[in-house]
CSV table of C-alpha atoms and ligand atoms in Angstrom, one decimal:
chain,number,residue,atom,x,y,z
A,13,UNK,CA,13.2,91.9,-39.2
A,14,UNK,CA,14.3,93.3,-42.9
A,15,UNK,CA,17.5,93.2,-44.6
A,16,UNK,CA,18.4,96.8,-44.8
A,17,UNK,CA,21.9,97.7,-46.9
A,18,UNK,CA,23.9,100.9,-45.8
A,19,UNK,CA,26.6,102.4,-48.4
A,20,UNK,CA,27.9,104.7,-45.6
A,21,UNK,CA,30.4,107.2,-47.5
A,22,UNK,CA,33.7,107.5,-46.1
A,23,UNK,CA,33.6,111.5,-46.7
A,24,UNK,CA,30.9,111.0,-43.9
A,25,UNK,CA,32.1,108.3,-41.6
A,26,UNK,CA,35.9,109.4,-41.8
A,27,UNK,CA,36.2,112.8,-43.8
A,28,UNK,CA,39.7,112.4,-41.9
A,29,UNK,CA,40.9,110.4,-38.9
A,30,UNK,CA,41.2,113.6,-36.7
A,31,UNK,CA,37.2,114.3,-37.5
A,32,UNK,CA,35.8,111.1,-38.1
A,33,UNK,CA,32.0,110.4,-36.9
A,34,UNK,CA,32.6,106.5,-35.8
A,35,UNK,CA,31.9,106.7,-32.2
A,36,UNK,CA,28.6,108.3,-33.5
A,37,UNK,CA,27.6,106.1,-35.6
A,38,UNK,CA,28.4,103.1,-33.4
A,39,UNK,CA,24.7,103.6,-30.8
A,40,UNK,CA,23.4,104.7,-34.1
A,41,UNK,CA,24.2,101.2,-36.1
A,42,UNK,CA,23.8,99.2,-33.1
A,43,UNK,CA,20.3,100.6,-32.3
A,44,UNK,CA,18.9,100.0,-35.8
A,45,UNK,CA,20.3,96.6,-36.1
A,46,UNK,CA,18.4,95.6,-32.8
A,47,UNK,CA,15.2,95.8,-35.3
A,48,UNK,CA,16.7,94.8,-38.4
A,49,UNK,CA,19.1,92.6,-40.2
A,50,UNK,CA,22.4,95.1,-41.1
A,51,UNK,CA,24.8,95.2,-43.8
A,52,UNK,CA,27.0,98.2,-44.2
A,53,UNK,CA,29.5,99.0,-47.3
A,54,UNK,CA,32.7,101.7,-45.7
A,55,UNK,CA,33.6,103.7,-48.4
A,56,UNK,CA,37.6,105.5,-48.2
A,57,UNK,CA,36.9,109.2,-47.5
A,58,UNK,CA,39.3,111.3,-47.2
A,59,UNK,CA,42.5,108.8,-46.8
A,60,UNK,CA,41.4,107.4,-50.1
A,61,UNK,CA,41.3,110.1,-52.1
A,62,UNK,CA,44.8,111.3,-50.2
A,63,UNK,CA,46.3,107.7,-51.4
A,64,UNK,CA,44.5,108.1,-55.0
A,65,UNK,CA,46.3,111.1,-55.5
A,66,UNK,CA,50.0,109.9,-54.2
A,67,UNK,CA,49.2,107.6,-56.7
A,68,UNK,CA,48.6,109.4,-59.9
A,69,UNK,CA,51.7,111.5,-58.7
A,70,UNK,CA,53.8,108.7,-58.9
A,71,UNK,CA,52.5,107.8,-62.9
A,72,UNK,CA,50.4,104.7,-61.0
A,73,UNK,CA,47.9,103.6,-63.4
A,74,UNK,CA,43.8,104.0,-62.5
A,75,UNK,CA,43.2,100.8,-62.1
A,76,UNK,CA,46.0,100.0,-59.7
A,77,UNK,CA,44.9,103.5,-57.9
A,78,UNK,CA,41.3,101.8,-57.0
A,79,UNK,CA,43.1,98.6,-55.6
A,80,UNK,CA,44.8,101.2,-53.2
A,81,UNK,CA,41.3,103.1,-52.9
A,82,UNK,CA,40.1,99.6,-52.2
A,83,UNK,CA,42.6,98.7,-49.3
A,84,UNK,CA,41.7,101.7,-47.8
A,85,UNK,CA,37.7,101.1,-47.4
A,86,UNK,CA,38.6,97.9,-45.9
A,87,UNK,CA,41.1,99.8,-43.5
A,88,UNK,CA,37.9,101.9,-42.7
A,89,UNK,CA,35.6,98.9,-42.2
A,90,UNK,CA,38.3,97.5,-40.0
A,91,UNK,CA,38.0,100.2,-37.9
A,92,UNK,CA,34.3,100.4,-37.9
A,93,UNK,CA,34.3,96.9,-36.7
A,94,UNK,CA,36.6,97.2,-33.8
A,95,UNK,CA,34.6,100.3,-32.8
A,96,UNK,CA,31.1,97.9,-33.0
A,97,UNK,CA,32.7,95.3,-30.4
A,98,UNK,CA,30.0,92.0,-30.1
A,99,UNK,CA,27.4,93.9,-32.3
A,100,UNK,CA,28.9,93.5,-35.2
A,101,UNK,CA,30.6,90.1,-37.4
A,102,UNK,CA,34.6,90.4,-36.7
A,103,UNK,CA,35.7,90.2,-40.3
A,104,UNK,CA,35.5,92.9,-43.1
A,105,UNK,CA,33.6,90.7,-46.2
A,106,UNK,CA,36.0,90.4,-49.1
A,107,UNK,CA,32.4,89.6,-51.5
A,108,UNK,CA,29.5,89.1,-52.2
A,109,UNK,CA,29.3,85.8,-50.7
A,110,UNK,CA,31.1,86.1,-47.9
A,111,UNK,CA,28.8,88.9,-46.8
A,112,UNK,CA,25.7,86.5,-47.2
A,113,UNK,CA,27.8,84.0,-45.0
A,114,UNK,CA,28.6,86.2,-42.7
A,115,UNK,CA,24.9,87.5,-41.9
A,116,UNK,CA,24.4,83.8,-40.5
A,117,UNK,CA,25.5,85.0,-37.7
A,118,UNK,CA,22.9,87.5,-37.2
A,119,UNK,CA,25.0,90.6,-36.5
A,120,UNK,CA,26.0,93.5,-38.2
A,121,UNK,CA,28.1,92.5,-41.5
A,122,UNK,CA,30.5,95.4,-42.3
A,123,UNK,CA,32.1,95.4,-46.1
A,124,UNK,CA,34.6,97.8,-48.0
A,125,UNK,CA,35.4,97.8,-51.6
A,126,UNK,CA,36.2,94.8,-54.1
A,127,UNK,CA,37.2,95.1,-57.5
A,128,UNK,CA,38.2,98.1,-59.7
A,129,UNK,CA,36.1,100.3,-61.5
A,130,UNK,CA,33.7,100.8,-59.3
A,131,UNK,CA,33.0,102.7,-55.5
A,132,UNK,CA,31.4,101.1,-53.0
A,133,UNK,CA,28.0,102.3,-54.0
A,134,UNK,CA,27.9,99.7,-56.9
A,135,UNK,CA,29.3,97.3,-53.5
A,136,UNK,CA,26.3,98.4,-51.8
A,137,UNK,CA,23.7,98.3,-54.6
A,138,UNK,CA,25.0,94.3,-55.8
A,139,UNK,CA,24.2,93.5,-52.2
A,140,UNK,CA,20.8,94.9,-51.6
A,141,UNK,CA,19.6,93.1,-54.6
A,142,UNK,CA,21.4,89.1,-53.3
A,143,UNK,CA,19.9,89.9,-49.8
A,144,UNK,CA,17.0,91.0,-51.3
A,145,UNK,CA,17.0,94.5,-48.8
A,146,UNK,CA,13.8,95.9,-48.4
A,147,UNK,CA,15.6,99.5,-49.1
A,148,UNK,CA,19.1,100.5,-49.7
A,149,UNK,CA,20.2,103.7,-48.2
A,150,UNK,CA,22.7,106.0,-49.7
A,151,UNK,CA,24.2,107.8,-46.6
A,152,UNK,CA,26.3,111.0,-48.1
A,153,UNK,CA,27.5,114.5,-47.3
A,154,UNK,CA,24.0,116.0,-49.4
A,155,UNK,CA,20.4,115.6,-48.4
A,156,UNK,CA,19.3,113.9,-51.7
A,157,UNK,CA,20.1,113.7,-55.3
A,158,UNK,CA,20.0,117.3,-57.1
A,159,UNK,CA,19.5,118.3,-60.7
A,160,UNK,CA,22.9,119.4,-60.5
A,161,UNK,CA,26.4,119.6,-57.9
A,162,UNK,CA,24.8,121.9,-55.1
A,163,UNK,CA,28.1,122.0,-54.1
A,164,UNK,CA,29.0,124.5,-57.0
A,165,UNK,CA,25.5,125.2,-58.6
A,166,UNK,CA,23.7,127.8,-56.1
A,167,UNK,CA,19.8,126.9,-58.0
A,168,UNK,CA,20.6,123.3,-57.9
A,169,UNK,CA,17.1,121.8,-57.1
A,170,UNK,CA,17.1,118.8,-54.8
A,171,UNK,CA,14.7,115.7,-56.2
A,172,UNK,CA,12.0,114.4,-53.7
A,173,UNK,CA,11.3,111.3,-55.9
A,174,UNK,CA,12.7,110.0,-59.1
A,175,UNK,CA,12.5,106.9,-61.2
A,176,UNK,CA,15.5,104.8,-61.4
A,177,UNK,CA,15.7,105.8,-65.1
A,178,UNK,CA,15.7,109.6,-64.3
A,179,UNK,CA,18.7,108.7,-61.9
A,180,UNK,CA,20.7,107.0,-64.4
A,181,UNK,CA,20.1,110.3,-66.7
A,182,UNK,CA,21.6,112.4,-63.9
A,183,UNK,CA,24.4,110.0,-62.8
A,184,UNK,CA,25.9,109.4,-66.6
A,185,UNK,CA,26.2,113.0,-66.9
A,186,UNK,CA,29.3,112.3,-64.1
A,187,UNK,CA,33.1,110.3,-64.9
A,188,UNK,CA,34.0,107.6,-63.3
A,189,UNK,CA,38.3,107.8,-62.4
A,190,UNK,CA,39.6,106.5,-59.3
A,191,UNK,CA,38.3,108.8,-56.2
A,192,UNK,CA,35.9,110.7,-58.1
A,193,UNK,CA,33.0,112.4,-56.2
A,194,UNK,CA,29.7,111.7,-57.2
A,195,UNK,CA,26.3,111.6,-55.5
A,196,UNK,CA,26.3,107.5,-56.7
A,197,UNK,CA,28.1,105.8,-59.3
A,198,UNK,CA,26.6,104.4,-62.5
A,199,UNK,CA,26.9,100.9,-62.2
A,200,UNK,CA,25.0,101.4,-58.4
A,201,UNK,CA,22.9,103.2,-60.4
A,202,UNK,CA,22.2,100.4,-62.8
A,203,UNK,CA,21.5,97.9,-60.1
A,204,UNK,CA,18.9,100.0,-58.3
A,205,UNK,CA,17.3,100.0,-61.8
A,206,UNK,CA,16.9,96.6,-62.4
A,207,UNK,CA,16.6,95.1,-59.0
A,208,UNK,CA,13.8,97.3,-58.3
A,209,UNK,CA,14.6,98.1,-54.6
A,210,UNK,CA,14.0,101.2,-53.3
A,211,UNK,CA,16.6,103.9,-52.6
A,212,UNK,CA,16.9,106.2,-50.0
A,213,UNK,CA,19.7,109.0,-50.1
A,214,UNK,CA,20.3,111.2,-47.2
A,215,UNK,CA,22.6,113.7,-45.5
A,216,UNK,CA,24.7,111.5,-42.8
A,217,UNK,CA,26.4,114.4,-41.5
A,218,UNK,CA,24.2,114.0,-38.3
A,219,UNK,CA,24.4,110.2,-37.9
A,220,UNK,CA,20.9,110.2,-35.9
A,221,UNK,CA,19.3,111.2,-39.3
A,222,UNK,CA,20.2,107.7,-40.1
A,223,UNK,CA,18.1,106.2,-37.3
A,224,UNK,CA,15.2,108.7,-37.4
A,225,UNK,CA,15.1,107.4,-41.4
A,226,UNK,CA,15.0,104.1,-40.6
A,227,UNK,CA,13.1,104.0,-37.2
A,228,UNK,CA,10.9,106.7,-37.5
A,229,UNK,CA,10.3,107.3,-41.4
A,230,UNK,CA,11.4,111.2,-41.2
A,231,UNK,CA,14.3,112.1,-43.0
A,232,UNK,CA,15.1,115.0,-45.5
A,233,UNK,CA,17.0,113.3,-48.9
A,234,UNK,CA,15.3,111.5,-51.8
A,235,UNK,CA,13.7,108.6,-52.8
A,236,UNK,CA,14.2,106.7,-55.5
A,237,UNK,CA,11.6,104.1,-57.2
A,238,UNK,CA,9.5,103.1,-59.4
A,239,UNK,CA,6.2,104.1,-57.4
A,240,UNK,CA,7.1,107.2,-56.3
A,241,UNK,CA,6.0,104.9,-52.4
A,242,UNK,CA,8.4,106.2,-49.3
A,243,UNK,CA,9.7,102.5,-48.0
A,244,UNK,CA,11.1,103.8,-44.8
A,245,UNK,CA,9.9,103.5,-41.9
A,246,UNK,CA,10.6,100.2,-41.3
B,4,UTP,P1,34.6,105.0,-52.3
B,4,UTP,O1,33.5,104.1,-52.5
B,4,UTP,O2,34.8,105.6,-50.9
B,4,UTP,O3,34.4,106.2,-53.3
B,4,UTP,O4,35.9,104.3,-52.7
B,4,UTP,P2,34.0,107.7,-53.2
B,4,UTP,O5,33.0,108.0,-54.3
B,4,UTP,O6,35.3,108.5,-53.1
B,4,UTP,O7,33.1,107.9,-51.8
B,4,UTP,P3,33.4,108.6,-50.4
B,4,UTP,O8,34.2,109.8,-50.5
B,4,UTP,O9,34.0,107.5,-49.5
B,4,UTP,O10,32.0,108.9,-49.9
B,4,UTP,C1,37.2,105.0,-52.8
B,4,UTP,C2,37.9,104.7,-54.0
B,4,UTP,O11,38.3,103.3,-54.0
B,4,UTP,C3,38.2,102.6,-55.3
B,4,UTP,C4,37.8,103.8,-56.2
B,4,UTP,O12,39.0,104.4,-56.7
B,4,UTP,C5,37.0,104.8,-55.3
B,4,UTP,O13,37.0,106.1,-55.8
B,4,UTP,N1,37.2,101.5,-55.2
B,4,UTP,C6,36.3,101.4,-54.2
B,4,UTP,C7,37.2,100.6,-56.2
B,4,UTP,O14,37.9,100.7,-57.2
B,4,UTP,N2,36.3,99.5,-56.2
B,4,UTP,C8,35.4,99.4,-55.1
B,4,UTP,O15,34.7,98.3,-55.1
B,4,UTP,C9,35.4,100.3,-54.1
């Protein structure tokens, strides 16, 4: 059984409430964490960005935007955890610590965001490296990390394998406000640097590529490491 740490986008799990993916990712989540220890970070998606913006409308300051953008993610996880029923630990982890806590329990911990400045990657990437994860998965709405946007570059050229230094090149090309929309932020970035744990990012608009990634070792996205060495399957 391996730790294995999830930062599962909210522009995947609920793009919006109408079209979220929850009750698919639910078998998905529970299957994998019949084989391994799970910890997964719920980032805001759409109603996030929707509150971010209502926000700045109103003259709200950046920081106070992300405290909304946080309260959201946890609303997601909160969600996500009621959809889990018994598979999953009943509480959305407010840190760090309480995620670590929570994990005694042996079921799925679920977390959201926790301080400003930040996304939920960076959540995400600070956890893989306390629980000491055996790979941290970065499931998005791309299939890997791109030289540039794909989403408004048509040659964009999608990465197979970097190095955690060529991914900090890429990602502090990108700003950092409140809701902005990057492939992973620069402090997650950071961490997968110097904690050397592998990264895995993949397209989660089909939530069984999550499980065939992690169960079966196939996946189309990109690794990131030092040794070039696919971790998954696992
Ligand atoms: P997300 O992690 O969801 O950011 O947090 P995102 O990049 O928009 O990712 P998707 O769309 O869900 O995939 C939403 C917002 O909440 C605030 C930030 O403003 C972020 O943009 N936030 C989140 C924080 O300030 N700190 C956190 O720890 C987490």
């Amino acid at each position: 059984m391996r730790n294995i740490v999830i930062s599962l986008g909210g522009s995947i799990l609920i793009p919006t409430l109408e079209q979220n993916r929850i009750s698919r990712y639910v078998p998905v989540l529970r299957a994998i964490a019949e084989h391994h220890r799970l910890f997964v970070v719920v980032g805001g998606g759409g109603a996030a960005r929707d509150y971010i913006e209502a926000a700045r409308k109103l003259g709200v300051d950046e920081a106070t935007s992300d405290e909304i953008g946080i309260l959201v993610t946890r609303l997601n996880a909160t969600l996500l955890i009621a959809a889990l029923g018994d598979a999953v630990y009943p509480k959305v982890a407010e840190n760090h610590a309480e995620a670590k806590k929570f994990a005694e329990s042996k079921k799925i911990v679920i977390m959201g965001g926790i301080t400003p400045g930040q996304t939920t990657d960076a959540v995400a990437a600070v956890l893989a490296e306390l629980v000491r994860a055996s790979v941290f998965i970065n499931v998005t709405s791309v299939n890997g990390i791109y030289d540039k946007d794909p989403k408004k570059h048509n040659g964009a050229k999608r990465f197979e394998t970097i190095t955690p230094q060529q991914l900090l090149n890429i990602v502090s090309q990108i700003g950092l406000g409140a809701g902005s929309n990057n492939v992973l932020d620069i402090i997650a970035a950071r961490i997968v640097e110097r904690s050397h744990i592998p990264l895995v990012v993949l397209d989660g608009t089909e939530p069984e590529n999550l499980k065939n990634a992690i169960l079966k070792g196939t996946f189309t996205g990109t690794i990131v490491s030092e040794n070039n060495k696919n971790p998954l399957p696992l």
